[in-house]
XYZ file of C-alpha atoms in Angstrom:
98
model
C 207.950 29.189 45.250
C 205.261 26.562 44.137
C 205.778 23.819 42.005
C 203.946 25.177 39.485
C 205.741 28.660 39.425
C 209.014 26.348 39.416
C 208.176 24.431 36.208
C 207.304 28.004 34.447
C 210.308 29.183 35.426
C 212.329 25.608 34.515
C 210.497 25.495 31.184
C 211.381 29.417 30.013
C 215.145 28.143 30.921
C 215.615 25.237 29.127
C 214.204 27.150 26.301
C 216.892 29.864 26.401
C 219.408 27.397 26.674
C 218.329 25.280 23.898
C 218.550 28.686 21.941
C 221.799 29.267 23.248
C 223.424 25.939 22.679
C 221.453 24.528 19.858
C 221.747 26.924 16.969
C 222.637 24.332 13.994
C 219.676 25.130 12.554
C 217.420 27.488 11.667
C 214.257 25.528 12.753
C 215.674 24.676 15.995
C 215.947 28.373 16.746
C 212.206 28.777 15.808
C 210.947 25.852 17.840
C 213.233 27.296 21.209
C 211.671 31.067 20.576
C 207.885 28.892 20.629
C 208.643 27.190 23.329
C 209.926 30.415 24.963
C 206.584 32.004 23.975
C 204.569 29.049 25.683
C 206.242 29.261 28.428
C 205.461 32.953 28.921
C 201.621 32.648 27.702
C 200.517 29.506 30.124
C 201.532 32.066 33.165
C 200.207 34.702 31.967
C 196.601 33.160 31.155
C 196.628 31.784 34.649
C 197.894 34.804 36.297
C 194.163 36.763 36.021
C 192.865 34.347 37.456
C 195.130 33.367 40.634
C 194.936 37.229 40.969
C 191.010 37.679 40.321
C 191.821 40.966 38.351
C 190.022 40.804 35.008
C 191.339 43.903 33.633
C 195.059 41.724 32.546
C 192.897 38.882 30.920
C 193.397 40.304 27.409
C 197.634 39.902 27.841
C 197.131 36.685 26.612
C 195.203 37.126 23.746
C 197.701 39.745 22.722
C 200.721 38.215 23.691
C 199.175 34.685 21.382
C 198.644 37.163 18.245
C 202.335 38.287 18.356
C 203.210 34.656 18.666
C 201.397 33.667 15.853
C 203.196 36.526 14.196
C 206.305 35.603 15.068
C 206.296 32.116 13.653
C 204.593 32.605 10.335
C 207.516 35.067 10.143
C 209.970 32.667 11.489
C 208.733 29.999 9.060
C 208.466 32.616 5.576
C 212.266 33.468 6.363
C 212.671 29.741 6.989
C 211.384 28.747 3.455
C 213.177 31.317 1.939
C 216.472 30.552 3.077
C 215.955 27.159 2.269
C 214.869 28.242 -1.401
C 217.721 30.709 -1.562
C 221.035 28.912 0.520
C 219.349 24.958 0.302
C 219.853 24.528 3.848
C 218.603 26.046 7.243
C 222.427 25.721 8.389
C 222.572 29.139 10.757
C 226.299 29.250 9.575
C 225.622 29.176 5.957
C 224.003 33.152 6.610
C 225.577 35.769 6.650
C 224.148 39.013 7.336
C 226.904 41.149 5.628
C 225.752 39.591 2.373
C 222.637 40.814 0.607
């Protein structure tokens, strides 16, 4: 395995167990799912290329849209949580409660 591959592969872990172990807060979550998504997009851009097939170049592209997606919605139920609980506390939600 190449350095490279290694520090893809480091990065996506720390970022699962920052999820895992770091779930205080609500933004802390978001910023471990980006970092998560990062991870995954940086090998996948370079991937086409190492490869020299250019029929996976638009994986990126896509996978960066549903990123994007993912934290404006990340961030909308951040700000309303906030608005509705006054916190981002993870243990101040509960899901049973509507």
């Amino acid at each position: 395995m190449s350095p490279l591959h290694f520090s893809f592969y480091s990065a996506f872990t720390f970022s699962c167990l920052g999820l895992a172990f770091h779930r205080t807060h609500l933004i802390s979550a978001l910023l471990c799912l980006e970092s998560m998504m990062l991870s995954m997009f940086i090998p996948l851009s370079m991937w086409p290329i190492e490869n020299q097939t250019p029929s996976f170049t638009l994986v990126p592209i896509l996978m960066l849209a549903f990123s994007a997606c993912e934290a404006g919605a990340g961030l909308a139920m951040l700000v309303a949580s906030t608005r509705t609980h006054g916190s981002d506390h993870l243990h101040n939600l509960n899901l049973l409660q509507c």
